[in-house]
Each structure stands twice: as C-alpha cells, then as structure tokens.
mmCIF file of C-alpha atoms in Angstrom:
data_model
loop_
_atom_site.group_PDB
_atom_site.id
_atom_site.type_symbol
_atom_site.label_atom_id
_atom_site.label_comp_id
_atom_site.label_asym_id
_atom_site.label_seq_id
_atom_site.Cartn_x
_atom_site.Cartn_y
_atom_site.Cartn_z
ATOM 1 C CA UNK V 11 -0.117 0.133 -0.112
ATOM 2 C CA UNK V 12 1.038 3.534 -0.194
ATOM 3 C CA UNK V 13 2.858 5.493 -2.899
ATOM 4 C CA UNK V 14 5.513 3.954 -5.431
ATOM 5 C CA UNK V 15 8.594 4.982 -6.756
ATOM 6 C CA UNK V 16 10.945 3.713 -9.225
ATOM 7 C CA UNK V 17 14.689 3.360 -8.734
ATOM 8 C CA UNK V 18 16.418 6.564 -9.184
ATOM 9 C CA UNK V 19 13.051 8.656 -9.318
ATOM 10 C CA UNK V 20 12.978 12.442 -8.238
ATOM 11 C CA UNK V 21 10.599 13.129 -5.256
ATOM 12 C CA UNK V 22 9.387 15.778 -3.036
ATOM 13 C CA UNK V 23 7.083 16.745 -0.312
ATOM 14 C CA UNK V 24 7.352 13.029 1.294
ATOM 15 C CA UNK V 25 6.404 14.728 4.575
ATOM 16 C CA UNK V 26 5.007 18.097 5.449
ATOM 17 C CA UNK V 27 6.214 17.589 9.198
ATOM 18 C CA UNK V 28 9.607 19.389 10.209
ATOM 19 C CA UNK V 29 12.471 16.862 10.773
ATOM 20 C CA UNK V 30 10.325 14.078 9.946
ATOM 21 C CA UNK V 31 11.911 10.673 8.765
ATOM 22 C CA UNK V 32 10.536 8.974 5.793
ATOM 23 C CA UNK V 33 11.319 5.254 5.533
ATOM 24 C CA UNK V 34 11.070 3.634 1.780
ATOM 25 C CA UNK V 35 10.949 0.016 1.292
ATOM 26 C CA UNK V 36 12.464 -1.927 -1.453
ATOM 27 C CA UNK V 37 10.001 -3.820 -3.441
ATOM 28 C CA UNK V 38 11.305 -7.010 -5.041
ATOM 29 C CA UNK V 39 10.083 -9.136 -8.123
ATOM 30 C CA UNK V 40 11.365 -12.653 -8.331
ATOM 31 C CA UNK V 41 13.489 -13.043 -11.372
ATOM 32 C CA UNK V 42 12.477 -15.485 -13.983
ATOM 33 C CA UNK V 43 14.523 -17.782 -16.060
ATOM 34 C CA UNK V 44 14.400 -20.639 -18.775
ATOM 35 C CA UNK V 45 15.503 -24.393 -18.475
ATOM 36 C CA UNK V 46 16.761 -25.705 -21.842
ATOM 37 C CA UNK V 47 16.798 -29.426 -22.327
ATOM 38 C CA UNK V 48 19.664 -30.918 -24.376
ATOM 39 C CA UNK V 49 18.963 -34.530 -25.900
ATOM 40 C CA UNK V 50 22.770 -35.382 -25.812
ATOM 41 C CA UNK V 51 23.063 -37.757 -28.814
ATOM 42 C CA UNK V 52 19.242 -38.532 -28.628
ATOM 43 C CA UNK V 53 18.079 -40.119 -31.756
ATOM 44 C CA UNK V 54 14.652 -38.711 -31.866
ATOM 45 C CA UNK V 55 12.240 -36.169 -29.783
ATOM 46 C CA UNK V 56 12.429 -32.619 -29.073
ATOM 47 C CA UNK V 57 11.678 -30.418 -26.016
ATOM 48 C CA UNK V 58 10.654 -26.596 -25.540
ATOM 49 C CA UNK V 59 12.221 -24.498 -22.983
ATOM 50 C CA UNK V 60 10.682 -24.186 -19.750
ATOM 51 C CA UNK V 61 10.173 -21.083 -17.885
ATOM 52 C CA UNK V 62 10.707 -20.708 -14.007
ATOM 53 C CA UNK V 63 10.441 -18.281 -11.277
ATOM 54 C CA UNK V 64 13.018 -17.710 -8.527
ATOM 55 C CA UNK V 65 11.901 -19.167 -5.155
ATOM 56 C CA UNK V 66 9.090 -21.251 -6.931
ATOM 57 C CA UNK V 67 9.371 -24.876 -7.134
ATOM 58 C CA UNK V 68 8.142 -26.541 -10.267
ATOM 59 C CA UNK V 69 8.532 -29.908 -11.814
ATOM 60 C CA UNK V 70 10.734 -30.333 -14.944
ATOM 61 C CA UNK V 71 9.136 -31.190 -18.182
ATOM 62 C CA UNK V 72 8.775 -34.990 -18.739
ATOM 63 C CA UNK V 73 11.471 -36.332 -20.995
ATOM 64 C CA UNK V 74 10.785 -35.984 -24.310
ATOM 65 C CA UNK V 75 13.777 -37.613 -26.228
ATOM 66 C CA UNK V 76 14.646 -41.336 -27.050
ATOM 67 C CA UNK V 77 17.919 -42.786 -27.938
ATOM 68 C CA UNK V 78 18.076 -46.269 -29.631
ATOM 69 C CA UNK V 79 19.431 -48.875 -27.582
ATOM 70 C CA UNK V 80 19.622 -46.640 -24.407
ATOM 71 C CA UNK V 81 17.503 -45.846 -21.597
ATOM 72 C CA UNK V 82 17.048 -42.121 -20.219
ATOM 73 C CA UNK V 83 17.855 -42.122 -16.375
ATOM 74 C CA UNK V 84 17.649 -38.247 -15.602
ATOM 75 C CA UNK V 85 19.323 -34.898 -16.196
ATOM 76 C CA UNK V 86 23.019 -33.873 -15.846
ATOM 77 C CA UNK V 87 24.314 -30.154 -15.718
ATOM 78 C CA UNK V 88 26.929 -30.817 -18.384
ATOM 79 C CA UNK V 89 26.959 -33.252 -21.620
ATOM 80 C CA UNK V 90 29.278 -35.578 -19.590
ATOM 81 C CA UNK V 91 28.104 -35.134 -16.188
ATOM 82 C CA UNK V 92 26.493 -37.322 -13.482
ATOM 83 C CA UNK V 93 22.727 -37.392 -12.983
ATOM 84 C CA UNK V 94 21.624 -34.448 -11.071
ATOM 85 C CA UNK V 95 17.960 -34.459 -11.392
ATOM 86 C CA UNK V 96 15.412 -37.243 -11.818
ATOM 87 C CA UNK V 97 12.643 -37.048 -14.811
ATOM 88 C CA UNK V 98 9.820 -34.654 -13.689
ATOM 89 C CA UNK V 99 11.717 -33.801 -10.395
ATOM 90 C CA UNK V 100 10.604 -30.758 -8.601
ATOM 91 C CA UNK V 101 13.245 -28.131 -8.592
ATOM 92 C CA UNK V 102 14.130 -24.609 -7.890
ATOM 93 C CA UNK V 103 16.522 -21.679 -7.980
ATOM 94 C CA UNK V 104 18.751 -23.137 -10.593
ATOM 95 C CA UNK V 105 19.976 -19.883 -11.546
ATOM 96 C CA UNK V 106 19.632 -16.393 -9.701
ATOM 97 C CA UNK V 107 20.312 -14.307 -12.878
ATOM 98 C CA UNK V 108 17.031 -12.736 -14.430
ATOM 99 C CA UNK V 109 16.081 -14.215 -17.823
ATOM 100 C CA UNK V 110 19.150 -16.579 -17.782
ATOM 101 C CA UNK V 111 18.887 -20.092 -19.296
ATOM 102 C CA UNK V 112 20.124 -23.135 -17.671
ATOM 103 C CA UNK V 113 20.752 -25.880 -19.960
ATOM 104 C CA UNK V 114 20.307 -29.798 -18.791
ATOM 105 C CA UNK V 115 21.661 -32.587 -20.880
ATOM 106 C CA UNK V 116 19.903 -35.801 -20.988
ATOM 107 C CA UNK V 117 21.521 -38.834 -19.105
ATOM 108 C CA UNK V 118 21.580 -42.029 -21.145
ATOM 109 C CA UNK V 119 22.323 -45.850 -19.993
ATOM 110 C CA UNK V 120 23.037 -48.575 -22.593
ATOM 111 C CA UNK V 121 20.593 -51.269 -22.575
ATOM 112 C CA UNK V 122 21.373 -54.787 -21.764
ATOM 113 C CA UNK V 123 19.984 -57.625 -23.741
ATOM 114 C CA UNK V 124 20.680 -61.540 -23.866
ATOM 115 C CA UNK V 125 21.547 -64.018 -26.449
ATOM 116 C CA UNK V 126 20.009 -67.294 -26.178
ATOM 117 C CA UNK V 127 21.504 -70.471 -28.208
ATOM 118 C CA UNK V 128 18.982 -72.859 -29.553
ATOM 119 C CA UNK V 129 20.644 -76.379 -30.664
ATOM 120 C CA UNK V 130 17.924 -76.727 -33.378
ATOM 121 C CA UNK V 131 17.842 -80.484 -33.486
ATOM 122 C CA UNK V 132 20.874 -81.150 -31.345
ATOM 123 C CA UNK V 133 21.953 -84.269 -29.841
ATOM 124 C CA UNK V 134 19.414 -85.153 -26.713
ATOM 125 C CA UNK V 135 22.625 -85.500 -24.444
ATOM 126 C CA UNK V 136 24.017 -82.004 -24.911
ATOM 127 C CA UNK V 137 24.020 -79.735 -22.134
ATOM 128 C CA UNK V 138 22.177 -76.159 -22.922
ATOM 129 C CA UNK V 139 24.114 -73.331 -23.322
ATOM 130 C CA UNK V 140 23.769 -70.146 -21.095
ATOM 131 C CA UNK V 141 22.398 -67.165 -22.263
ATOM 132 C CA UNK V 142 24.973 -64.754 -22.989
ATOM 133 C CA UNK V 143 24.591 -60.999 -21.648
ATOM 134 C CA UNK V 144 25.290 -58.095 -24.339
ATOM 135 C CA UNK V 145 25.402 -54.295 -23.741
ATOM 136 C CA UNK V 146 24.282 -52.036 -26.628
ATOM 137 C CA UNK V 147 27.255 -50.458 -28.593
ATOM 138 C CA UNK V 148 29.449 -52.972 -27.173
ATOM 139 C CA UNK V 149 30.831 -55.451 -29.521
ATOM 140 C CA UNK V 150 31.444 -59.119 -28.121
ATOM 141 C CA UNK V 151 32.320 -62.541 -29.337
ATOM 142 C CA UNK V 152 29.150 -65.173 -29.418
ATOM 143 C CA UNK V 153 29.781 -67.942 -26.949
ATOM 144 C CA UNK V 154 31.569 -70.898 -28.557
ATOM 145 C CA UNK V 155 29.053 -73.466 -30.024
ATOM 146 C CA UNK V 156 28.970 -76.455 -27.509
ATOM 147 C CA UNK V 157 26.040 -78.585 -29.306
ATOM 148 C CA UNK V 158 26.699 -81.355 -31.577
ATOM 149 C CA UNK V 159 24.576 -83.294 -33.957
ATOM 150 C CA UNK V 160 25.471 -87.081 -35.349
ATOM 151 C CA UNK V 161 26.206 -87.122 -38.880
ATOM 152 C CA UNK V 162 26.151 -83.426 -39.239
ATOM 153 C CA UNK V 163 28.804 -80.467 -39.071
ATOM 154 C CA UNK V 164 28.015 -77.141 -37.312
ATOM 155 C CA UNK V 165 28.239 -74.223 -39.670
ATOM 156 C CA UNK V 166 26.903 -71.321 -37.369
ATOM 157 C CA UNK V 167 24.093 -69.531 -36.371
ATOM 158 C CA UNK V 168 20.680 -68.271 -37.715
ATOM 159 C CA UNK V 169 17.975 -65.993 -36.672
ATOM 160 C CA UNK V 170 15.167 -68.426 -37.156
ATOM 161 C CA UNK V 171 14.896 -72.303 -37.094
ATOM 162 C CA UNK V 172 15.019 -72.794 -40.925
ATOM 163 C CA UNK V 173 17.053 -69.704 -41.607
ATOM 164 C CA UNK V 174 20.324 -69.515 -43.568
ATOM 165 C CA UNK V 175 23.573 -68.932 -41.295
ATOM 166 C CA UNK V 176 24.069 -65.249 -40.427
ATOM 167 C CA UNK V 177 26.699 -65.713 -37.734
ATOM 168 C CA UNK V 178 29.910 -67.606 -37.545
ATOM 169 C CA UNK V 179 31.014 -69.572 -34.408
ATOM 170 C CA UNK V 180 32.259 -66.913 -32.251
ATOM 171 C CA UNK V 181 31.516 -64.242 -34.102
ATOM 172 C CA UNK V 182 32.196 -60.554 -32.730
ATOM 173 C CA UNK V 183 28.558 -59.072 -32.878
ATOM 174 C CA UNK V 184 26.736 -56.024 -31.470
ATOM 175 C CA UNK V 185 23.331 -54.340 -31.181
ATOM 176 C CA UNK V 186 21.478 -57.540 -31.954
ATOM 177 C CA UNK V 187 18.505 -55.806 -29.849
ATOM 178 C CA UNK V 188 18.000 -52.360 -28.801
ATOM 179 C CA UNK V 189 15.198 -53.255 -26.311
ATOM 180 C CA UNK V 190 16.196 -53.527 -22.558
ATOM 181 C CA UNK V 191 16.317 -56.915 -21.173
ATOM 182 C CA UNK V 192 15.268 -58.381 -24.607
ATOM 183 C CA UNK V 193 16.356 -61.921 -25.505
ATOM 184 C CA UNK V 194 17.451 -62.729 -28.940
ATOM 185 C CA UNK V 195 17.571 -66.303 -29.722
ATOM 186 C CA UNK V 196 20.024 -67.875 -32.477
ATOM 187 C CA UNK V 197 19.475 -71.404 -34.081
ATOM 188 C CA UNK V 198 22.239 -73.522 -34.670
ATOM 189 C CA UNK V 199 22.443 -74.415 -38.124
ATOM 190 C CA UNK V 200 23.710 -77.909 -39.483
ATOM 191 C CA UNK V 201 25.012 -79.497 -42.756
ATOM 192 C CA UNK V 202 24.625 -83.245 -43.325
ATOM 193 C CA UNK V 203 28.055 -84.817 -43.449
ATOM 194 C CA UNK V 204 28.989 -86.496 -46.833
ATOM 195 C CA UNK V 205 30.868 -89.716 -47.104
ATOM 196 C CA UNK V 206 31.955 -92.379 -49.649
ATOM 197 C CA UNK V 207 31.022 -95.736 -50.117
ATOM 198 C CA UNK V 208 33.171 -98.098 -51.679
ATOM 199 C CA UNK V 209 31.689 -101.325 -53.087
ATOM 200 C CA UNK V 210 33.929 -104.357 -53.434
ATOM 201 C CA UNK V 211 32.330 -106.705 -56.073
ATOM 202 C CA UNK V 212 34.908 -109.417 -54.804
ATOM 203 C CA UNK V 213 35.578 -110.493 -58.675
#
C-alpha cells in the first residue's frame, strides 16, 4: 500500500512535518529464468524451453527424447556429467540471474540384452548353452558352440529355426536388440555330412 517510486526517481514533499523521517521500503520482483533441455546424442524427440520463477518450486518437463538402444535415466548439468535430477523432479533456483537460460543434458544408460542359443535338433545328451549377456553398442564374441548333432557339421547361427546362417561360431557381434532386457534367440545351422561308399565286388 502507499505510494511507489521507481529506482532513481526524483521526489519531493514526502512529509509535511518538520524534521520527519520517511522510510521507503524496497520492492522485489522474483527473477524469471528458462531451462533448456539437450537430448545429448538422442536419436529422436524434441523439448521446448521451460520457464521458471526464482523461489518457486516446479516439476521439470517430462523427458521427450529417445535414444536407440539406451534408457533415459535423468538430467545432468553438463554433457558428460553425472545425473543431477530425475525425470519430472521438482526443482527451484537453478540460477539467480534474471532471464538466464540453464541447460540440462539427458543422461543415457546403454541397454542390456541377452542372446539365447537353440541347438535346433542337436543331440539329446547335449547340455544347454547358457544365455549370454550383451550391452548395446559394445561388440562381443558369441559364445563358442557346444552343441553336436550326429552325422552333421555345425556351420554357425541363424536368426530363425529354418533360416540361413547369419553368424559364424564365436563371431564378434553388437546391437542384436535395442530393447532393454530383451532375449534374442539364435539357432544352430547344421549341414549333413557326406561320406564315400566303396563297393568291393569281390571279382
């Protein structure tokens, strides 16, 4: 309430009383600032800047970025920094400067997936091969085949039970699946052995 004066204003007649003291009180307006969201090597998605007011807590906009083979874990304050904020976390006072822009960077974690090995008609006595764990974007050799099939030679691995060979035994592979915790099944490819039959007519 009462009169208001701009900073540096020229004033007069603030009091009609002799030797009076007039107290003026500072008025403050909370600064506004923006948060920009950087996808940080994302493969798709976009996000608009978000407006904040100093001293007012507000939830960060829900992440709208995706990255093939990776899971979003939160926001960092630099491109290679550790996660500082969760998705949609309530935050305040990220910067005190009026009209400044704070950039947050998406933090990505490479997905883990598994490869299962199907003997595809292998001998009944064979022990099953254990599933093999892979990390997206990390190249790794397939487990060595331990299946056998009487009268057949192992050629490699196919992506379907009746498919052609796609991978050699112990081949280095990567990115067989982009989905977290997915299981990719590879099927043994067998070739029937050939042999020669010699006939002795005994004269």
